[in-house]
Coordinates of N, CA and C in Angstrom, one line a residue:
M1 N 121.2 109.6 112.0 CA 120.9 109.1 110.6 C 120.0 108.1 111.7
S2 N 119.0 108.0 110.5 CA 118.5 106.7 110.7 C 118.6 105.3 111.0
Q3 N 117.6 104.5 111.5 CA 118.1 103.5 111.9 C 118.4 102.4 110.6
G4 N 118.1 102.5 109.3 CA 118.1 102.0 108.7 C 119.9 102.3 108.1
V5 N 120.4 103.1 108.2 CA 121.4 103.8 107.6 C 122.3 103.4 108.6
M6 N 123.2 102.0 108.2 CA 124.5 101.5 109.4 C 125.5 102.2 108.6
S7 N 125.9 102.6 107.4 CA 127.0 103.3 107.0 C 127.4 103.7 105.5
V8 N 128.2 105.1 104.7 CA 127.7 106.2 104.2 C 128.8 105.5 103.2
G9 N 128.9 105.9 102.3 CA 130.3 106.3 101.2 C 130.6 105.2 100.5
E10 N 131.4 105.0 100.7 CA 132.3 104.0 99.7 C 132.3 102.2 100.2
D11 N 131.5 101.9 99.4 CA 131.0 100.7 99.3 C 129.7 100.2 99.7
A12 N 129.1 101.5 100.3 CA 128.0 101.6 100.7 C 126.7 101.6 99.8
R13 N 125.7 100.3 100.1 CA 124.5 100.0 99.1 C 123.2 100.5 99.9
I14 N 122.5 100.5 98.8 CA 121.0 100.8 99.5 C 119.8 99.5 99.0
F15 N 119.2 98.9 99.9 CA 118.3 98.2 99.8 C 117.2 97.8 100.2
P16 N 115.9 97.4 99.9 CA 114.3 97.8 100.5 C 114.4 96.3 101.0
D17 N 113.8 97.0 102.4 CA 113.4 95.8 103.1 C 111.8 95.8 103.2
V18 N 111.1 95.3 102.4 CA 110.2 95.4 101.5 C 108.7 95.0 102.6
E19 N 109.4 94.4 103.6 CA 108.2 93.9 104.9 C 107.9 95.0 105.8
A20 N 108.7 95.8 105.5 CA 108.6 97.0 106.7 C 108.0 98.4 105.4
C21 N 108.2 98.2 104.5 CA 107.0 99.5 103.5 C 105.4 99.0 103.2
I22 N 105.5 100.7 104.1 CA 104.1 100.7 104.3 C 103.5 101.3 102.8
D23 N 104.2 101.6 101.8 CA 103.3 102.6 100.7 C 103.4 104.1 101.1
C24 N 104.2 104.8 102.4 CA 103.8 105.7 102.4 C 104.2 106.9 101.1
G25 N 105.1 106.7 100.6 CA 105.1 107.8 99.6 C 106.5 108.6 100.1
G26 N 106.6 108.0 101.5 CA 107.6 109.6 102.3 C 109.5 110.0 101.1
C27 N 109.6 108.7 101.0 CA 110.7 108.5 100.5 C 111.0 109.2 99.1
V28 N 109.7 109.2 98.1 CA 109.4 109.7 96.8 C 109.4 111.2 96.9
V29 N 108.8 111.9 98.2 CA 109.0 113.4 98.5 C 110.3 113.9 98.7
A30 N 110.7 113.0 99.9 CA 112.3 113.6 100.3 C 113.6 113.5 99.2
C31 N 113.2 112.7 98.0 CA 113.8 112.8 97.0 C 114.0 113.7 96.0
K32 N 112.5 114.1 95.8 CA 111.8 115.7 95.2 C 112.1 116.6 95.7
R33 N 111.8 116.5 97.3 CA 112.4 117.7 97.6 C 114.0 118.4 97.6
T34 N 114.4 117.3 97.7 CA 115.8 117.5 98.2 C 116.5 117.4 97.1
W35 N 116.2 116.7 95.4 CA 116.9 117.5 94.4 C 116.5 117.8 93.6
D36 N 115.0 118.7 94.1 CA 114.1 119.9 93.1 C 114.1 118.8 91.9
V37 N 113.2 117.4 92.0 CA 112.7 116.6 90.9 C 111.7 117.0 90.3
P38 N 111.1 117.5 89.0 CA 109.7 118.0 89.3 C 109.1 116.8 89.0
R39 N 107.5 117.3 88.9 CA 106.7 117.2 90.2 C 105.9 115.5 89.2
D40 N 106.2 115.6 87.8 CA 106.0 114.9 86.5 C 107.2 113.7 86.6
E41 N 108.2 113.4 87.2 CA 109.6 113.0 87.5 C 109.5 112.0 88.2
Q42 N 110.5 111.4 88.8 CA 110.6 110.6 90.1 C 112.0 109.7 89.9
R43 N 112.7 110.1 90.8 CA 114.1 108.8 90.9 C 113.7 108.0 91.7
I44 N 112.3 107.6 92.4 CA 112.2 106.4 93.3 C 111.0 106.3 93.4
S45 N 110.5 105.4 92.8 CA 109.0 105.1 93.0 C 108.8 103.9 94.0
I46 N 107.6 103.1 94.7 CA 107.0 102.0 94.9 C 106.0 101.5 94.2
S47 N 106.9 100.1 93.9 CA 105.9 98.9 92.9 C 104.9 98.3 93.9
T48 N 103.5 98.6 94.1 CA 102.5 97.7 94.5 C 102.2 96.4 93.6
M49 N 102.7 95.3 94.3 CA 102.1 93.6 93.6 C 101.0 93.3 94.2
L50 N 99.9 92.6 94.1 CA 99.0 91.6 94.1 C 97.8 93.1 95.2
E51 N 97.6 93.8 94.8 CA 97.0 95.0 95.7 C 95.7 94.4 96.4
G52 N 95.5 94.1 97.3 CA 94.3 94.3 98.4 C 94.0 92.9 98.6
E53 N 95.4 91.8 98.2 CA 95.2 90.6 98.2 C 95.9 90.1 99.3
E54 N 95.6 88.7 100.0 CA 96.3 88.4 101.4 C 96.5 87.4 101.4
A55 N 97.9 87.6 102.0 CA 99.3 86.3 101.5 C 98.2 85.6 101.9
A56 N 99.4 84.0 101.8 CA 98.7 82.5 102.4 C 98.8 82.7 103.6
A57 N 97.8 81.9 104.3 CA 97.9 81.5 105.5 C 99.0 81.7 106.2
G58 N 99.0 82.8 107.3 CA 100.5 82.5 108.4 C 101.4 83.0 108.2
L59 N 101.3 84.0 106.7 CA 102.4 84.7 106.1 C 101.9 86.1 105.5
N60 N 101.3 86.6 106.2 CA 101.0 88.4 105.8 C 102.0 88.9 106.7
A61 N 102.7 89.8 105.8 CA 103.6 90.7 106.4 C 104.8 89.9 106.1
H62 N 104.9 88.2 105.9 CA 106.5 87.7 105.5 C 106.2 87.4 103.8
S63 N 106.1 88.5 103.3 CA 106.4 88.2 101.9 C 107.4 87.2 101.3
A64 N 108.4 87.8 101.8 CA 109.8 87.0 101.2 C 109.6 85.9 101.6
R65 N 109.6 84.9 102.6 CA 109.2 83.5 102.9 C 107.8 83.3 102.3
A66 N 107.2 84.0 102.3 CA 105.9 83.3 101.4 C 106.5 82.6 99.9
L67 N 107.1 83.8 99.2 CA 107.6 83.5 97.8 C 108.8 82.4 98.0
R68 N 109.7 82.0 98.5 CA 110.0 81.3 99.1 C 109.8 79.8 99.1
Q69 N 108.4 80.2 100.0 CA 107.5 78.7 100.2 C 106.8 78.4 98.7
G70 N 107.0 79.0 97.8 CA 105.9 79.0 96.5 C 104.3 79.4 96.7
Q71 N 104.3 80.2 98.1 CA 102.6 80.7 98.7 C 102.2 82.1 97.4
N72 N 101.5 82.3 98.2 CA 100.8 83.7 97.6 C 101.5 84.5 98.4
P73 N 102.5 85.8 98.3 CA 102.7 86.8 99.4 C 102.1 87.9 99.7
G74 N 100.6 88.1 99.1 CA 99.6 89.3 99.5 C 100.3 90.3 98.6
E75 N 99.6 91.4 99.3 CA 99.9 92.9 98.6 C 101.2 93.0 99.2
T76 N 101.9 93.0 97.8 CA 103.5 93.8 98.8 C 103.9 95.0 98.2
S77 N 104.4 96.3 98.6 CA 105.7 97.3 97.7 C 106.7 97.5 98.4
V78 N 107.5 97.5 97.3 CA 108.2 97.8 96.9 C 109.5 98.9 96.6
P79 N 109.8 99.6 97.4 CA 110.5 100.6 96.7 C 111.5 100.9 95.6
M80 N 111.2 100.8 94.4 CA 112.4 101.3 92.9 C 113.1 101.8 92.8
Q81 N 114.2 101.5 92.8 CA 115.4 103.4 92.4 C 116.4 102.0 91.6
C82 N 117.3 102.7 91.5 CA 119.1 102.5 91.1 C 119.8 101.9 92.8
Y83 N 119.9 100.4 92.3 CA 120.7 100.0 93.3 C 121.9 100.4 93.1
H84 N 122.4 100.6 92.2 CA 123.8 100.7 92.2 C 124.8 99.2 92.2
C85 N 124.3 98.8 91.3 CA 124.3 97.3 91.2 C 126.3 97.0 91.1
E86 N 126.4 95.7 91.4 CA 127.9 95.9 91.5 C 128.3 95.0 90.1
N87 N 127.4 94.2 89.9 CA 127.1 93.6 87.7 C 125.9 94.4 87.3
A88 N 126.2 95.9 87.1 CA 125.2 96.7 87.0 C 125.0 96.3 85.4
P89 N 123.8 96.5 84.7 CA 123.4 95.4 83.0 C 123.2 97.2 82.9
C90 N 123.1 97.9 83.4 CA 122.9 99.0 82.3 C 124.3 99.6 81.7
V91 N 125.1 99.1 82.7 CA 126.7 99.7 82.3 C 127.1 98.8 81.2
S92 N 127.0 97.9 81.1 CA 127.6 96.8 80.4 C 126.6 97.3 78.7
V93 N 125.4 97.3 78.7 CA 124.8 97.7 77.6 C 125.6 99.1 76.8
C94 N 125.6 99.9 77.5 CA 125.7 101.7 77.3 C 126.8 101.6 75.7
P95 N 126.2 102.0 74.9 CA 127.4 101.8 73.8 C 128.0 103.4 73.6
T96 N 127.8 104.4 74.7 CA 128.7 105.3 74.7 C 129.6 105.9 75.9
D97 N 129.6 104.8 76.6 CA 130.5 104.7 78.5 C 129.4 105.4 78.4
S98 N 128.5 105.8 78.8 CA 127.8 107.3 79.6 C 127.4 107.0 81.2
L99 N 126.8 105.6 80.8 CA 127.1 104.8 82.3 C 127.9 104.6 82.9
F100 N 128.9 104.6 84.0 CA 130.0 103.8 84.7 C 129.9 103.8 86.2
K101 N 130.5 102.5 86.3 CA 131.0 102.3 87.8 C 131.8 102.9 88.6
K102 N 132.0 103.7 89.3 CA 132.6 104.3 89.6 C 133.7 103.4 91.0
D103 N 134.9 103.5 91.4 CA 135.4 103.1 92.1 C 134.9 103.0 93.6
N104 N 134.0 103.9 94.3 CA 133.2 103.7 95.1 C 132.0 103.2 95.3
G105 N 131.6 102.7 94.1 CA 130.6 101.8 93.8 C 129.5 102.7 93.3
F106 N 129.3 103.5 93.0 CA 128.3 104.4 92.7 C 128.6 104.2 91.0
V107 N 127.4 103.8 90.7 CA 126.7 104.1 89.2 C 126.2 105.4 88.4
E108 N 127.4 105.6 87.9 CA 127.0 107.4 87.3 C 126.5 107.4 86.1
V109 N 125.7 109.0 85.8 CA 125.3 108.8 84.0 C 126.4 110.5 83.7
R110 N 126.8 110.1 83.0 CA 127.6 111.6 82.3 C 126.7 111.8 81.1
D111 N 126.8 113.0 81.3 CA 124.9 113.2 80.4 C 125.4 114.0 79.1
D112 N 127.1 114.3 79.1 CA 127.5 114.7 77.8 C 127.4 113.4 77.0
L113 N 127.6 112.1 77.1 CA 128.0 111.4 76.6 C 126.6 110.2 76.0
C114 N 125.4 110.6 76.9 CA 124.1 110.0 76.6 C 123.5 110.5 75.2
V115 N 123.2 109.6 74.9 CA 122.4 109.5 73.4 C 121.1 109.4 73.5
G116 N 120.6 108.5 74.3 CA 119.5 108.6 74.8 C 118.5 107.5 74.2
C117 N 119.4 106.5 74.0 CA 119.4 104.6 72.8 C 118.5 104.2 73.7
Q118 N 118.4 104.6 75.3 CA 117.3 103.4 76.0 C 118.1 102.4 76.6
Y119 N 119.0 102.0 75.9 CA 119.1 100.3 75.9 C 119.7 99.7 77.5
C120 N 119.6 101.0 78.4 CA 119.7 101.1 79.6 C 118.4 100.5 80.2
L121 N 117.8 101.4 80.0 CA 116.0 101.1 80.6 C 115.7 99.5 80.2
S122 N 116.2 98.9 79.0 CA 115.4 97.6 79.0 C 116.2 96.7 79.4
A123 N 117.8 97.2 79.8 CA 119.0 96.3 80.6 C 118.2 95.8 81.9
C124 N 118.1 97.0 82.7 CA 117.7 97.3 83.8 C 115.9 96.2 84.3
P125 N 116.5 95.3 85.6 CA 115.5 94.5 86.1 C 114.8 95.5 87.1
F126 N 115.3 96.6 87.3 CA 114.6 97.4 88.3 C 113.9 98.6 87.8
G127 N 113.8 98.8 86.8 CA 113.5 100.2 86.1 C 114.1 101.6 86.5
A128 N 115.2 101.7 87.2 CA 115.8 102.6 87.3 C 115.9 103.6 86.2
P129 N 116.1 103.3 85.4 CA 116.7 104.4 84.2 C 115.7 105.6 84.1
Q130 N 115.5 106.9 83.9 CA 114.2 107.7 83.9 C 114.5 108.3 81.9
F131 N 113.8 108.6 81.2 CA 114.6 109.6 80.4 C 112.6 110.6 80.5
P132 N 113.2 112.0 80.9 CA 111.9 112.7 81.5 C 112.1 114.1 80.4
D133 N 112.8 113.8 79.5 CA 113.0 114.5 78.0 C 112.2 114.0 76.9
A134 N 111.8 112.2 77.0 CA 111.9 111.5 75.5 C 111.1 111.8 75.5
D135 N 110.8 111.7 73.9 CA 110.0 111.7 72.8 C 109.4 110.6 72.2
E136 N 108.7 109.7 72.8 CA 108.7 108.1 72.3 C 108.9 108.3 71.2
G137 N 107.8 109.5 70.3 CA 108.3 108.8 68.4 C 109.2 109.0 68.0
A138 N 109.9 110.1 68.6 CA 111.5 110.3 67.9 C 112.5 109.2 68.4
A139 N 111.9 108.8 69.8 CA 112.6 107.7 70.2 C 112.7 106.0 69.4
K140 N 111.6 106.0 68.3 CA 111.2 104.9 68.0 C 112.1 105.3 66.1
L141 N 111.9 105.9 65.9 CA 113.0 106.6 65.1 C 113.6 106.4 64.7
F142 N 114.5 107.2 65.6 CA 115.9 107.6 65.7 C 116.2 107.5 67.0
G143 N 115.9 106.8 68.0 CA 116.8 106.0 69.2 C 117.1 107.2 70.1
T144 N 116.6 108.2 70.2 CA 116.9 109.1 70.9 C 115.6 109.1 72.0
G145 N 116.0 109.3 73.5 CA 114.6 109.4 74.5 C 115.2 110.4 75.3
G146 N 115.9 111.1 74.6 CA 116.4 112.4 75.6 C 117.7 111.9 76.3
T147 N 118.4 112.5 77.6 CA 119.2 112.2 78.6 C 118.7 111.7 79.1
M148 N 119.2 110.4 80.2 CA 118.9 109.6 81.0 C 119.1 110.4 82.4
D149 N 118.3 110.0 83.9 CA 118.3 110.6 84.3 C 117.8 109.4 85.9
K150 N 118.4 109.1 86.7 CA 118.2 108.0 87.6 C 118.7 108.4 89.2
C151 N 118.3 107.9 90.0 CA 118.4 108.0 91.4 C 120.4 107.9 91.9
T152 N 120.7 109.1 91.9 CA 122.5 108.8 92.3 C 122.8 108.4 93.8
M153 N 121.9 107.6 94.9 CA 122.2 107.3 95.7 C 122.5 108.8 96.9
C154 N 122.2 109.9 96.5 CA 123.0 110.6 96.6 C 124.3 110.8 97.5
E155 N 124.7 111.0 96.6 CA 126.3 110.9 96.7 C 127.1 112.0 97.2
E156 N 126.4 113.0 96.9 CA 126.8 114.7 97.7 C 126.3 114.3 99.5
R157 N 125.9 113.8 99.7 CA 125.3 113.3 101.2 C 126.4 112.5 101.6
Q158 N 125.9 111.7 101.2 CA 127.2 110.2 101.4 C 128.3 111.1 102.2
D159 N 128.9 112.0 101.0 CA 130.0 112.1 101.4 C 130.4 113.0 102.3
V160 N 129.6 113.8 102.4 CA 129.8 114.7 104.0 C 129.1 114.0 105.3
G161 N 128.9 112.4 104.8 CA 128.8 111.4 106.3 C 126.8 111.6 106.6
K162 N 125.9 112.1 104.9 CA 125.0 111.6 105.3 C 124.2 110.5 104.8
G163 N 123.4 110.4 105.5 CA 122.4 108.8 104.7 C 121.8 109.8 103.2
P164 N 121.1 108.9 101.8 CA 120.1 109.3 101.0 C 118.9 109.8 102.0
A165 N 118.4 110.5 101.3 CA 117.3 111.5 102.1 C 116.1 110.2 102.2
C166 N 116.5 110.0 101.4 CA 115.4 108.7 101.1 C 114.6 107.9 102.1
A167 N 115.7 107.3 102.2 CA 116.4 106.5 103.7 C 116.2 107.1 105.0
E168 N 116.9 108.6 104.9 CA 116.3 109.0 106.1 C 115.3 109.5 106.7
E169 N 114.4 109.7 105.5 CA 113.0 110.1 106.0 C 112.0 108.8 106.1
C170 N 112.5 107.9 106.0 CA 111.4 106.5 105.8 C 111.1 105.9 106.6
A171 N 109.5 106.5 107.1 CA 109.0 106.4 108.1 C 109.7 104.6 108.8
T172 N 109.5 104.4 108.2 CA 109.7 102.4 109.0 C 110.9 101.7 108.9
D173 N 111.8 102.8 108.2 CA 113.2 102.7 107.9 C 113.2 101.2 107.0
A174 N 112.4 101.0 106.2 CA 112.5 100.2 105.1 C 113.2 100.1 103.7
L175 N 114.1 101.1 104.2 CA 115.4 101.4 103.3 C 117.1 101.4 103.7
L176 N 117.3 100.5 103.8 CA 118.9 100.0 104.1 C 119.7 100.2 103.3
V177 N 120.8 101.3 104.5 CA 121.7 101.5 103.7 C 122.9 101.0 104.5
G178 N 124.1 100.7 104.1 CA 125.7 100.0 104.5 C 125.8 98.8 103.4
T179 N 127.0 98.0 103.9 CA 127.3 97.4 103.2 C 126.8 95.8 103.0
A180 N 127.1 95.2 102.2 CA 126.4 93.8 102.3 C 126.0 93.0 103.2
G181 N 126.8 93.2 103.5 CA 127.1 92.4 105.3 C 125.9 92.9 106.1
Q182 N 126.3 94.0 106.5 CA 125.1 94.9 107.1 C 123.9 94.5 106.6
I183 N 123.4 95.2 105.7 CA 122.3 95.0 105.0 C 122.1 93.7 105.4
A184 N 122.7 92.8 105.2 CA 121.9 91.1 105.5 C 121.7 90.6 106.5
E185 N 122.8 91.2 107.8 CA 122.5 91.3 109.3 C 121.1 91.8 109.4
E186 N 120.9 93.2 109.5 CA 119.7 93.5 109.9 C 118.6 92.9 109.1
L187 N 118.6 92.6 107.6 CA 117.1 91.8 107.6 C 116.9 90.8 108.5
D188 N 118.0 89.8 108.5 CA 118.5 88.5 109.5 C 117.5 89.0 111.2
K189 N 118.3 90.2 111.4 CA 117.6 90.6 113.3 C 116.6 91.2 112.7
R190 N 115.7 91.7 111.8 CA 114.1 91.8 112.2 C 113.3 90.4 111.8
G191 N 114.0 89.3 111.2 CA 113.1 88.5 110.8 C 113.1 88.6 109.5
S192 N 113.4 89.2 108.4 CA 112.8 89.6 107.1 C 113.7 89.0 106.4
A193 N 113.5 89.0 105.0 CA 114.5 88.4 103.9 C 114.9 89.0 102.5
S194 N 115.8 88.5 101.2 CA 115.4 89.7 100.6 C 114.3 89.3 99.4
F195 N 113.4 90.0 98.8 CA 112.3 89.7 98.2 C 112.8 89.4 96.8
F196 N 113.8 90.0 96.7 CA 114.6 89.5 94.8 C 114.8 87.9 94.6
N197 N 114.9 87.2 93.7 CA 115.5 85.9 93.8 C 117.0 86.3 93.7
Q198 N 117.8 84.9 93.4 CA 118.7 85.0 93.7 C 119.6 85.4 92.0
E199 N 119.0 85.6 91.3 CA 119.8 85.9 90.3 C 119.8 87.6 90.1
A200 N 118.7 88.5 90.6 CA 118.4 89.7 91.1 C 119.4 90.3 92.2
M201 N 119.8 89.3 93.1 CA 120.4 89.6 94.4 C 122.0 89.3 93.5
E202 N 122.7 88.5 92.7 CA 123.8 88.8 92.2 C 123.9 89.5 91.4
I203 N 123.0 90.2 90.4 CA 123.2 91.8 89.9 C 123.5 92.5 90.9
I204 N 122.5 92.8 91.8 CA 122.7 93.8 92.8 C 124.6 93.8 93.6
F205 N 124.4 92.5 94.4 CA 125.8 92.6 95.0 C 126.9 91.9 95.1
G206 N 126.8 91.2 93.7 CA 127.5 90.2 93.0 C 127.3 88.8 93.4
A207 N 128.0 87.8 93.2 CA 128.2 86.6 93.6 C 128.5 86.4 95.4
E208 N 129.7 86.8 95.5 CA 130.2 86.6 96.3 C 129.3 87.0 97.6
D209 N 129.0 88.4 97.4 CA 128.4 89.1 99.0 C 127.0 88.7 98.7
A210 N 126.4 88.1 97.4 CA 124.9 87.8 97.8 C 124.4 86.3 98.3
E211 N 125.8 85.9 98.5 CA 125.9 84.5 99.6 C 125.2 85.1 101.2
A212 N 125.7 86.0 101.6 CA 125.7 86.8 102.8 C 124.2 86.5 102.9
F213 N 122.8 86.6 102.2 CA 121.6 86.8 102.3 C 120.8 85.3 102.1
Q214 N 121.6 84.8 101.9 CA 120.9 83.3 102.1 C 120.7 82.4 103.5

């Protein structure tokens, strides 16, 4: 497994080290190839902020530190996918219980119960829910955007001891997989930090585990 994959299976989480991401797109390709995701769909994407801008003096490649100091972080690439949040907003707003958090920590969608209302899309701060068959006109009139799809964190691969395809093929180990403690320890070892604010961290890891990142 890659150095970014520290443990898999029950209680494993996935989280980005944005200071290691080089926006190469390898994670997107790995996901598409592994799960035969159509060309015009994607379960992981890379969002680039402040493209072309330099960070404040002395803070290039230290975007999280820059934000904590109230400084310009400069160009920053953030791998965005389903982080299988501890306090998943998508689960709490789903009116049909299509989305649910399993005992092993994975957030799963039951296709047969999804009505395409897109409440999960509105609730998720990370843009994880996708509606590849959405008819935007119909969604506005009838509340149906097709069946939701999202990152599964390669649960099937983890069941046999492998890491998620995106993390395994990340050239810079920018996608970390493990327990909250392992991820926090690895970020600290790298001299990196979480790019997200405390509210987002508590959504992803829960209030108690989020304290490990402070």
